[in-house]
Amino acid sequence: MHPLLENQPNKQVLMLGNEAIARGAIEAGVAFAAAYPGTPSSEIALQFFQISKTTDLYFEYSANEKVALEVAAGAAMCGLRTMASMKHVGLNVASDALMTLAYTGVAGALVLVVADDPYMFSSQNEQDSRYYGKLSGLPILEPSTVAEAREMTVYAFDLSEELKLPVILRTTTRINHSSGVVTLGPMRKRQTKGDFIKDPFNYVCIPSVSRRLHPILLEKIETARTMAETSPWNRIEGEGKWGVICNGVSYGYVSDAIEELGFAADFKILRIGFSHPFPDARVSRFLEGCEKVLVAEEGEPYMEEAVRNCAHKAGLPVTIKGKGKGLFSRLYEFDPTLVKTAIAECFQLPVKHARPVPIADLPEAPPRPPNLCPGCPHRAAYVAVREVFGDDAVYPTDIGCYTLGLLPPLRMGDFLIAMGAGIGTAGGFARASGRKTVAFIGDSTFFHSGLSPLASAVYNNHDFTVVVLDNGTTGMTGHQPHPGVDLSHLNLDKKPISIEAAARGLGVEKVITVNPFHYKKTVDALRQIADYRGVSVLIARAPCPLYERGLPGFKKKRPFTVNEKTCGNHQSCTKTVACPAFFVEDARPRIDAQRCTGCALCAQVCPENAIVRVSEKGEAS
Amino acid sequence: MKTIRIMIVAVGGQGNILAARVLGETAVAAGMDVRMSEFHGMAQRGGVVESMVLLGRGKGACIADGAADVLLGFEPSETIRAAGKCNAGTTVITSTAAVPPFTVALGDARYPDVPGALQLLADRVNVMIAIDAPDLAIRAGSLLAINMVMLGALAGSGATPMPPDLFCGIIKEKTKKQFADINLKAFELGMNAARNTA
């Protein structure tokens, strides 16, 4: 049995934040879940994927976040309890559907988990998703701990059902990827079948309907506000004259800092967990008893602006601080010292900091940048593209493991903003610069956001090449399936879609598929494409080596070694291919047999054919 | 109980996350509050993996610079990189066996003088326990058991209040059955090494 299905209320279990969210959903009777993976949200979907194999919970990896939200919305319209989970930038993709779903509302329940990533541990920006609450009018809940993530998720379903609105559960990386002790709650039965009751004049958002639905949404927002006013998620601790208003992980830092500073009796904390609609009256009452207030929140001054608004409306002269020099920044994530320092500065308190040992004279640790793995097919494709198009071409790229191709010596990646934007921007680069343009996109990203820009490029007669780096999985986030992936080895009946057929179906006339580990054939295909005018697609297909080793029938290939007698020490292998299985010893390249996957790329690039496969007896053959 | 802040640093693939999980589960079994946070972005791709484990009272799940009670480093240059987390009272437990990043392997970066750097750090912290973790792991039966060697060294250092038996029970329960004996042996070798060094 999956550990999250354990029906032992009150049992204490150590859980990852994302597991706690999935557990909360299971306890609340979630019947239908969908997601597109994205760090730091991915482990939520992983739990549902596993659980769906042995229970009647429906789960799917959808092609993108918008589809995940929409498929969950459809099920929620039939009265089910549903969840869609995604990372913060995924909500940008889903937002078009979300804005008007707020007008129709839902018949059952829909909880949308959005995981923000302050400091951008693994993201392209650190946008603050709380503004989506304001933009859409939907309620937002923000847990401060892993234990609370479970409790709040259960509540989010009830709230959604009561208001007939989607509810946003907003987390940050330090919740998703933290672990804590969770007390299990009781399990509610899953209701997996529902019915859709037609009501087109409330559900079909033509202008005349929406004009009527918008005021209904505004009423629901006010109902939600009255709930936020008395919500136990917005709680006050302490009775001092100095106020600190905080949310999410900043609550833990504030709470610890106040104790460490030694003036606990002078403070009172307002922890906001139900942050949209903002509980204005409750905040005003909190402000009334304060001499001075500090707002501690990562990201944008979302609460700070709301708190200032409350003070203004109530005519309170209290000093309110938050973002600003010497206090909090809008950048990156908080840590205990940063929060303690800001509180001490704001309230003019003496602060005793931890005293780190001096480290200035310690030698610097060598950088350990992430890199494409040994045997990664993306490296092979990049080496071939560089050989044919060199530095002259422009290389818009996309989001996935292959983004790491921007590092030297591959240097494949000139522009990166969003999923699918490699193909989208390519037409602009090609037309405006007149330079050869080669856009990279992964297989999962192709299905996520690559189809419409490809159609648009064909129709508008653009001239560029798309290289689809097809490793047969969603690599970066942990090997989730996408619409091109066959899952019959897991006894899952999916209908994989051919990328070639998709490209041809969208009108691309020049489509070539290669195995990038067949180096010469790949270079030849690229040379053919170099002379082609119009939109061309090269599909470079070979499995992700990490994914492949978990597939049935996988046999490890014998590794390669450098034949020292024939090696001319040109170092094309280490300077051009730069696979992490290489190391340099006595100024000559060597191969770590433990790390070599036997992909044979370097052997084809070596000018002396000095890189050879180790024989079955373990010798150079 | 005073909060115990344990910073664990390793290279992707060394089993840091599992070690942190076993440590956390052991503390839960001992009735302590536990907060952990992990940073494993792109770990499989050769990057650095950090875990922060906080035992006892408090609410945050993060360790500020100079605030670690224990720095557990599975690789010596990573121990050096994280040295700023230490203060004069910190117990440092580190493996001495280098795992050079590919930047060093390919001659683009230099690997530091590890023994020298560890000696400098040792003079500034309370205790330094330096062990050859891969060697002990291989003696236990598998190089993959480095994480259990390091966990054993932590238990042997006396820096956490949980009894070794409790760790062993969790190792049996939470790690793969076919590796249980190797893991327990690795834990024991690490524990003894720490006791002999400290």
mmCIF file of N, CA and C in Angstrom, chain A residues 437-534:
data_model
loop_
_atom_site.group_PDB
_atom_site.id
_atom_site.type_symbol
_atom_site.label_atom_id
_atom_site.label_comp_id
_atom_site.label_asym_id
_atom_site.label_seq_id
_atom_site.Cartn_x
_atom_site.Cartn_y
_atom_site.Cartn_z
ATOM 1 N N THR A 437 18.984 30.454 -37.937
ATOM 2 C CA THR A 437 18.466 30.318 -36.584
ATOM 3 C C THR A 437 18.084 28.864 -36.342
ATOM 4 N N VAL A 438 18.579 28.333 -35.237
ATOM 5 C CA VAL A 438 18.272 26.954 -34.863
ATOM 6 C C VAL A 438 17.671 26.981 -33.453
ATOM 7 N N ALA A 439 16.412 26.613 -33.346
ATOM 8 C CA ALA A 439 15.727 26.600 -32.052
ATOM 9 C C ALA A 439 15.754 25.196 -31.465
ATOM 10 N N PHE A 440 16.097 25.102 -30.179
ATOM 11 C CA PHE A 440 16.079 23.800 -29.504
ATOM 12 C C PHE A 440 14.822 23.679 -28.646
ATOM 13 N N ILE A 441 14.276 22.483 -28.615
ATOM 14 C CA ILE A 441 13.137 22.226 -27.717
ATOM 15 C C ILE A 441 13.140 20.742 -27.358
ATOM 16 N N GLY A 442 12.785 20.436 -26.144
ATOM 17 C CA GLY A 442 12.710 19.038 -25.712
ATOM 18 C C GLY A 442 11.385 18.422 -26.128
ATOM 19 N N ASP A 443 11.282 17.103 -26.009
ATOM 20 C CA ASP A 443 10.060 16.414 -26.436
ATOM 21 C C ASP A 443 8.871 16.794 -25.574
ATOM 22 N N SER A 444 9.080 16.858 -24.247
ATOM 23 C CA SER A 444 7.972 17.200 -23.362
ATOM 24 C C SER A 444 7.537 18.645 -23.590
ATOM 25 N N THR A 445 8.519 19.539 -23.761
ATOM 26 C CA THR A 445 8.220 20.950 -24.000
ATOM 27 C C THR A 445 7.541 21.140 -25.358
ATOM 28 N N PHE A 446 7.917 20.284 -26.334
ATOM 29 C CA PHE A 446 7.283 20.339 -27.657
ATOM 30 C C PHE A 446 5.771 20.175 -27.529
ATOM 31 N N PHE A 447 5.348 19.163 -26.740
ATOM 32 C CA PHE A 447 3.913 18.948 -26.564
ATOM 33 C C PHE A 447 3.295 19.994 -25.645
ATOM 34 N N HIS A 448 4.103 20.514 -24.712
ATOM 35 C CA HIS A 448 3.608 21.527 -23.761
ATOM 36 C C HIS A 448 3.257 22.827 -24.480
ATOM 37 N N SER A 449 4.202 23.345 -25.274
ATOM 38 C CA SER A 449 4.009 24.680 -25.850
ATOM 39 C C SER A 449 4.630 24.850 -27.227
ATOM 40 N N GLY A 450 5.071 23.755 -27.858
ATOM 41 C CA GLY A 450 5.775 23.900 -29.127
ATOM 42 C C GLY A 450 4.882 23.845 -30.348
ATOM 43 N N LEU A 451 3.655 23.319 -30.193
ATOM 44 C CA LEU A 451 2.833 23.071 -31.374
ATOM 45 C C LEU A 451 2.305 24.354 -32.010
ATOM 46 N N SER A 452 1.770 25.266 -31.192
ATOM 47 C CA SER A 452 1.194 26.469 -31.815
ATOM 48 C C SER A 452 2.275 27.375 -32.423
ATOM 49 N N PRO A 453 3.430 27.613 -31.789
ATOM 50 C CA PRO A 453 4.422 28.437 -32.492
ATOM 51 C C PRO A 453 4.940 27.778 -33.768
ATOM 52 N N LEU A 454 4.941 26.434 -33.813
ATOM 53 C CA LEU A 454 5.396 25.752 -35.035
ATOM 54 C C LEU A 454 4.382 25.985 -36.162
ATOM 55 N N ALA A 455 3.097 25.836 -35.833
ATOM 56 C CA ALA A 455 2.047 26.083 -36.830
ATOM 57 C C ALA A 455 2.136 27.518 -37.349
ATOM 58 N N SER A 456 2.335 28.434 -36.431
ATOM 59 C CA SER A 456 2.404 29.846 -36.784
ATOM 60 C C SER A 456 3.594 30.116 -37.703
ATOM 61 N N ALA A 457 4.718 29.476 -37.419
ATOM 62 C CA ALA A 457 5.933 29.686 -38.218
ATOM 63 C C ALA A 457 5.758 29.148 -39.636
ATOM 64 N N VAL A 458 5.114 27.975 -39.735
ATOM 65 C CA VAL A 458 4.896 27.394 -41.068
ATOM 66 C C VAL A 458 3.980 28.313 -41.875
ATOM 67 N N TYR A 459 2.897 28.703 -41.257
ATOM 68 C CA TYR A 459 1.900 29.521 -41.958
ATOM 69 C C TYR A 459 2.504 30.844 -42.430
ATOM 70 N N ASN A 460 3.356 31.427 -41.587
ATOM 71 C CA ASN A 460 3.921 32.743 -41.910
ATOM 72 C C ASN A 460 5.238 32.672 -42.681
ATOM 73 N N ASN A 461 5.528 31.492 -43.227
ATOM 74 C CA ASN A 461 6.712 31.332 -44.086
ATOM 75 C C ASN A 461 8.017 31.747 -43.412
ATOM 76 N N HIS A 462 8.199 31.371 -42.173
ATOM 77 C CA HIS A 462 9.478 31.661 -41.518
ATOM 78 C C HIS A 462 10.552 30.717 -42.032
ATOM 79 N N ASP A 463 11.791 31.090 -41.761
ATOM 80 C CA ASP A 463 12.921 30.298 -42.238
ATOM 81 C C ASP A 463 13.840 29.998 -41.054
ATOM 82 N N PHE A 464 13.640 28.875 -40.417
ATOM 83 C CA PHE A 464 14.543 28.442 -39.337
ATOM 84 C C PHE A 464 14.416 26.942 -39.125
ATOM 85 N N THR A 465 15.319 26.425 -38.319
ATOM 86 C CA THR A 465 15.321 24.993 -38.032
ATOM 87 C C THR A 465 14.963 24.774 -36.564
ATOM 88 N N VAL A 466 14.114 23.779 -36.340
ATOM 89 C CA VAL A 466 13.814 23.363 -34.972
ATOM 90 C C VAL A 466 14.518 22.034 -34.729
ATOM 91 N N VAL A 467 15.334 21.950 -33.687
ATOM 92 C CA VAL A 467 15.895 20.657 -33.303
ATOM 93 C C VAL A 467 15.114 20.179 -32.088
ATOM 94 N N VAL A 468 14.355 19.098 -32.257
ATOM 95 C CA VAL A 468 13.612 18.522 -31.135
ATOM 96 C C VAL A 468 14.527 17.510 -30.464
ATOM 97 N N LEU A 469 14.923 17.800 -29.236
ATOM 98 C CA LEU A 469 15.818 16.914 -28.484
ATOM 99 C C LEU A 469 14.929 15.912 -27.756
ATOM 100 N N ASP A 470 14.717 14.769 -28.394
ATOM 101 C CA ASP A 470 13.707 13.821 -27.927
ATOM 102 C C ASP A 470 14.373 12.680 -27.150
ATOM 103 N N ASN A 471 14.375 12.815 -25.825
ATOM 104 C CA ASN A 471 14.966 11.747 -25.002
ATOM 105 C C ASN A 471 13.903 10.842 -24.390
ATOM 106 N N GLY A 472 12.680 10.978 -24.869
ATOM 107 C CA GLY A 472 11.630 10.027 -24.500
ATOM 108 C C GLY A 472 11.068 10.185 -23.101
ATOM 109 N N THR A 473 11.297 11.346 -22.481
ATOM 110 C CA THR A 473 10.769 11.543 -21.132
ATOM 111 C C THR A 473 10.888 13.017 -20.765
ATOM 112 N N THR A 474 10.287 13.385 -19.629
ATOM 113 C CA THR A 474 10.487 14.729 -19.092
ATOM 114 C C THR A 474 11.651 14.600 -18.113
ATOM 115 N N GLY A 475 12.862 14.920 -18.576
ATOM 116 C CA GLY A 475 14.072 14.550 -17.832
ATOM 117 C C GLY A 475 14.290 15.344 -16.559
ATOM 118 N N MET A 476 14.286 16.659 -16.676
ATOM 119 C CA MET A 476 14.730 17.528 -15.584
ATOM 120 C C MET A 476 13.925 17.348 -14.305
ATOM 121 N N THR A 477 12.621 17.086 -14.448
ATOM 122 C CA THR A 477 11.763 17.051 -13.264
ATOM 123 C C THR A 477 11.609 15.643 -12.686
ATOM 124 N N GLY A 478 12.269 14.643 -13.295
ATOM 125 C CA GLY A 478 12.215 13.313 -12.684
ATOM 126 C C GLY A 478 11.500 12.263 -13.511
ATOM 127 N N HIS A 479 11.542 12.411 -14.853
ATOM 128 C CA HIS A 479 11.097 11.337 -15.751
ATOM 129 C C HIS A 479 9.601 11.077 -15.741
ATOM 130 N N GLN A 480 8.851 12.157 -15.830
ATOM 131 C CA GLN A 480 7.406 12.012 -15.987
ATOM 132 C C GLN A 480 7.093 11.766 -17.475
ATOM 133 N N PRO A 481 5.966 11.094 -17.738
ATOM 134 C CA PRO A 481 5.576 10.882 -19.139
ATOM 135 C C PRO A 481 5.024 12.167 -19.766
ATOM 136 N N HIS A 482 4.949 12.191 -21.079
ATOM 137 C CA HIS A 482 4.298 13.282 -21.811
ATOM 138 C C HIS A 482 3.590 12.618 -22.990
ATOM 139 N N PRO A 483 2.848 13.370 -23.811
ATOM 140 C CA PRO A 483 2.020 12.702 -24.833
ATOM 141 C C PRO A 483 2.792 11.893 -25.877
ATOM 142 N N GLY A 484 4.118 11.931 -25.858
ATOM 143 C CA GLY A 484 4.875 11.106 -26.795
ATOM 144 C C GLY A 484 5.385 9.804 -26.178
ATOM 145 N N VAL A 485 5.094 9.561 -24.900
ATOM 146 C CA VAL A 485 5.737 8.463 -24.179
ATOM 147 C C VAL A 485 4.832 7.234 -24.052
ATOM 148 N N ASP A 486 5.367 6.101 -24.415
ATOM 149 C CA ASP A 486 4.681 4.815 -24.272
ATOM 150 C C ASP A 486 4.858 4.317 -22.840
ATOM 151 N N LEU A 487 3.775 3.938 -22.176
ATOM 152 C CA LEU A 487 3.879 3.453 -20.799
ATOM 153 C C LEU A 487 3.381 2.012 -20.675
ATOM 154 N N SER A 488 3.442 1.272 -21.798
ATOM 155 C CA SER A 488 2.894 -0.087 -21.733
ATOM 156 C C SER A 488 3.683 -0.954 -20.739
ATOM 157 N N HIS A 489 4.972 -0.620 -20.503
ATOM 158 C CA HIS A 489 5.738 -1.413 -19.521
ATOM 159 C C HIS A 489 5.203 -1.227 -18.106
ATOM 160 N N LEU A 490 4.421 -0.180 -17.882
ATOM 161 C CA LEU A 490 3.786 0.002 -16.566
ATOM 162 C C LEU A 490 2.321 -0.441 -16.612
ATOM 163 N N ASN A 491 1.953 -1.155 -17.692
ATOM 164 C CA ASN A 491 0.569 -1.576 -17.906
ATOM 165 C C ASN A 491 -0.386 -0.403 -17.956
ATOM 166 N N LEU A 492 0.110 0.719 -18.471
ATOM 167 C CA LEU A 492 -0.760 1.880 -18.621
ATOM 168 C C LEU A 492 -1.053 2.056 -20.107
ATOM 169 N N ASP A 493 -2.331 2.137 -20.412
ATOM 170 C CA ASP A 493 -2.755 2.188 -21.796
ATOM 171 C C ASP A 493 -2.794 3.639 -22.255
ATOM 172 N N LYS A 494 -1.720 4.096 -22.874
ATOM 173 C CA LYS A 494 -1.657 5.452 -23.408
ATOM 174 C C LYS A 494 -1.501 5.357 -24.921
ATOM 175 N N LYS A 495 -1.813 6.435 -25.604
ATOM 176 C CA LYS A 495 -1.660 6.451 -27.060
ATOM 177 C C LYS A 495 -0.582 7.461 -27.424
ATOM 178 N N PRO A 496 0.675 7.002 -27.494
ATOM 179 C CA PRO A 496 1.768 7.937 -27.760
ATOM 180 C C PRO A 496 1.629 8.608 -29.131
ATOM 181 N N ILE A 497 1.948 9.876 -29.172
ATOM 182 C CA ILE A 497 1.825 10.662 -30.404
ATOM 183 C C ILE A 497 3.208 10.828 -31.013
ATOM 184 N N SER A 498 3.294 10.649 -32.328
ATOM 185 C CA SER A 498 4.568 10.770 -33.019
ATOM 186 C C SER A 498 4.899 12.250 -33.241
ATOM 187 N N ILE A 499 6.110 12.638 -32.882
ATOM 188 C CA ILE A 499 6.530 14.030 -33.085
ATOM 189 C C ILE A 499 6.651 14.319 -34.582
ATOM 190 N N GLU A 500 7.135 13.322 -35.347
ATOM 191 C CA GLU A 500 7.220 13.489 -36.808
ATOM 192 C C GLU A 500 5.840 13.784 -37.393
ATOM 193 N N ALA A 501 4.864 12.948 -36.998
ATOM 194 C CA ALA A 501 3.510 13.118 -37.534
ATOM 195 C C ALA A 501 2.943 14.468 -37.125
ATOM 196 N N ALA A 502 3.238 14.881 -35.889
ATOM 197 C CA ALA A 502 2.736 16.172 -35.416
ATOM 198 C C ALA A 502 3.335 17.297 -36.253
ATOM 199 N N ALA A 503 4.658 17.232 -36.485
ATOM 200 C CA ALA A 503 5.329 18.292 -37.253
ATOM 201 C C ALA A 503 4.800 18.321 -38.687
ATOM 202 N N ARG A 504 4.679 17.136 -39.301
ATOM 203 C CA ARG A 504 4.165 17.071 -40.676
ATOM 204 C C ARG A 504 2.728 17.560 -40.721
ATOM 205 N N GLY A 505 1.956 17.151 -39.720
ATOM 206 C CA GLY A 505 0.560 17.558 -39.659
ATOM 207 C C GLY A 505 0.415 19.070 -39.538
ATOM 208 N N LEU A 506 1.401 19.705 -38.957
ATOM 209 C CA LEU A 506 1.365 21.171 -38.842
ATOM 210 C C LEU A 506 1.956 21.838 -40.085
ATOM 211 N N GLY A 507 2.260 21.040 -41.085
ATOM 212 C CA GLY A 507 2.670 21.616 -42.361
ATOM 213 C C GLY A 507 4.170 21.711 -42.582
ATOM 214 N N VAL A 508 4.976 21.150 -41.689
ATOM 215 C CA VAL A 508 6.426 21.173 -41.912
ATOM 216 C C VAL A 508 6.755 20.141 -42.980
ATOM 217 N N GLU A 509 7.401 20.591 -44.056
ATOM 218 C CA GLU A 509 7.677 19.659 -45.157
ATOM 219 C C GLU A 509 9.005 18.961 -44.996
ATOM 220 N N LYS A 510 9.955 19.603 -44.306
ATOM 221 C CA LYS A 510 11.278 18.998 -44.124
ATOM 222 C C LYS A 510 11.391 18.487 -42.688
ATOM 223 N N VAL A 511 11.206 17.186 -42.511
ATOM 224 C CA VAL A 511 11.306 16.583 -41.179
ATOM 225 C C VAL A 511 12.272 15.414 -41.273
ATOM 226 N N ILE A 512 13.361 15.452 -40.510
ATOM 227 C CA ILE A 512 14.319 14.344 -40.514
ATOM 228 C C ILE A 512 14.500 13.846 -39.084
ATOM 229 N N THR A 513 14.527 12.539 -38.916
ATOM 230 C CA THR A 513 14.785 11.972 -37.595
ATOM 231 C C THR A 513 16.146 11.275 -37.597
ATOM 232 N N VAL A 514 16.938 11.540 -36.576
ATOM 233 C CA VAL A 514 18.243 10.880 -36.464
ATOM 234 C C VAL A 514 18.425 10.363 -35.045
ATOM 235 N N ASN A 515 19.337 9.413 -34.916
ATOM 236 C CA ASN A 515 19.851 9.041 -33.599
ATOM 237 C C ASN A 515 21.131 9.857 -33.419
ATOM 238 N N PRO A 516 21.152 10.807 -32.493
ATOM 239 C CA PRO A 516 22.305 11.715 -32.399
ATOM 240 C C PRO A 516 23.613 10.985 -32.090
ATOM 241 N N PHE A 517 23.519 9.752 -31.586
ATOM 242 C CA PHE A 517 24.747 8.983 -31.329
ATOM 243 C C PHE A 517 25.317 8.411 -32.633
ATOM 244 N N HIS A 518 24.543 8.465 -33.732
ATOM 245 C CA HIS A 518 25.101 8.198 -35.053
ATOM 246 C C HIS A 518 25.587 9.546 -35.578
ATOM 247 N N TYR A 519 26.810 9.857 -35.209
ATOM 248 C CA TYR A 519 27.280 11.229 -35.327
ATOM 249 C C TYR A 519 27.316 11.711 -36.774
ATOM 250 N N LYS A 520 27.894 10.875 -37.662
ATOM 251 C CA LYS A 520 28.066 11.313 -39.048
ATOM 252 C C LYS A 520 26.703 11.528 -39.723
ATOM 253 N N LYS A 521 25.775 10.595 -39.462
ATOM 254 C CA LYS A 521 24.438 10.715 -40.052
ATOM 255 C C LYS A 521 23.745 11.984 -39.560
ATOM 256 N N THR A 522 23.987 12.314 -38.306
ATOM 257 C CA THR A 522 23.367 13.520 -37.751
ATOM 258 C C THR A 522 23.937 14.765 -38.428
ATOM 259 N N VAL A 523 25.264 14.784 -38.592
ATOM 260 C CA VAL A 523 25.904 15.925 -39.258
ATOM 261 C C VAL A 523 25.400 16.043 -40.702
ATOM 262 N N ASP A 524 25.281 14.893 -41.394
ATOM 263 C CA ASP A 524 24.788 14.906 -42.773
ATOM 264 C C ASP A 524 23.368 15.472 -42.846
ATOM 265 N N ALA A 525 22.529 15.048 -41.910
ATOM 266 C CA ALA A 525 21.142 15.530 -41.888
ATOM 267 C C ALA A 525 21.124 17.039 -41.662
ATOM 268 N N LEU A 526 21.998 17.521 -40.784
ATOM 269 C CA LEU A 526 22.035 18.961 -40.502
ATOM 270 C C LEU A 526 22.523 19.740 -41.727
ATOM 271 N N ARG A 527 23.454 19.154 -42.474
ATOM 272 C CA ARG A 527 23.943 19.837 -43.689
ATOM 273 C C ARG A 527 22.824 19.938 -44.723
ATOM 274 N N GLN A 528 22.010 18.877 -44.830
ATOM 275 C CA GLN A 528 20.844 18.914 -45.731
ATOM 276 C C GLN A 528 19.906 20.045 -45.349
ATOM 277 N N ILE A 529 19.690 20.135 -44.027
ATOM 278 C CA ILE A 529 18.756 21.143 -43.527
ATOM 279 C C ILE A 529 19.320 22.548 -43.710
ATOM 280 N N ALA A 530 20.652 22.665 -43.652
ATOM 281 C CA ALA A 530 21.295 23.978 -43.768
ATOM 282 C C ALA A 530 20.948 24.634 -45.103
ATOM 283 N N ASP A 531 20.749 23.812 -46.135
ATOM 284 C CA ASP A 531 20.458 24.359 -47.457
ATOM 285 C C ASP A 531 18.967 24.548 -47.709
ATOM 286 N N TYR A 532 18.152 24.154 -46.759
ATOM 287 C CA TYR A 532 16.701 24.201 -46.944
ATOM 288 C C TYR A 532 16.164 25.572 -46.535
ATOM 289 N N ARG A 533 15.245 26.125 -47.303
ATOM 290 C CA ARG A 533 14.595 27.398 -46.950
ATOM 291 C C ARG A 533 13.186 27.102 -46.449
ATOM 292 N N GLY A 534 12.835 27.651 -45.330
ATOM 293 C CA GLY A 534 11.522 27.392 -44.743
ATOM 294 C C GLY A 534 11.712 26.807 -43.342
#
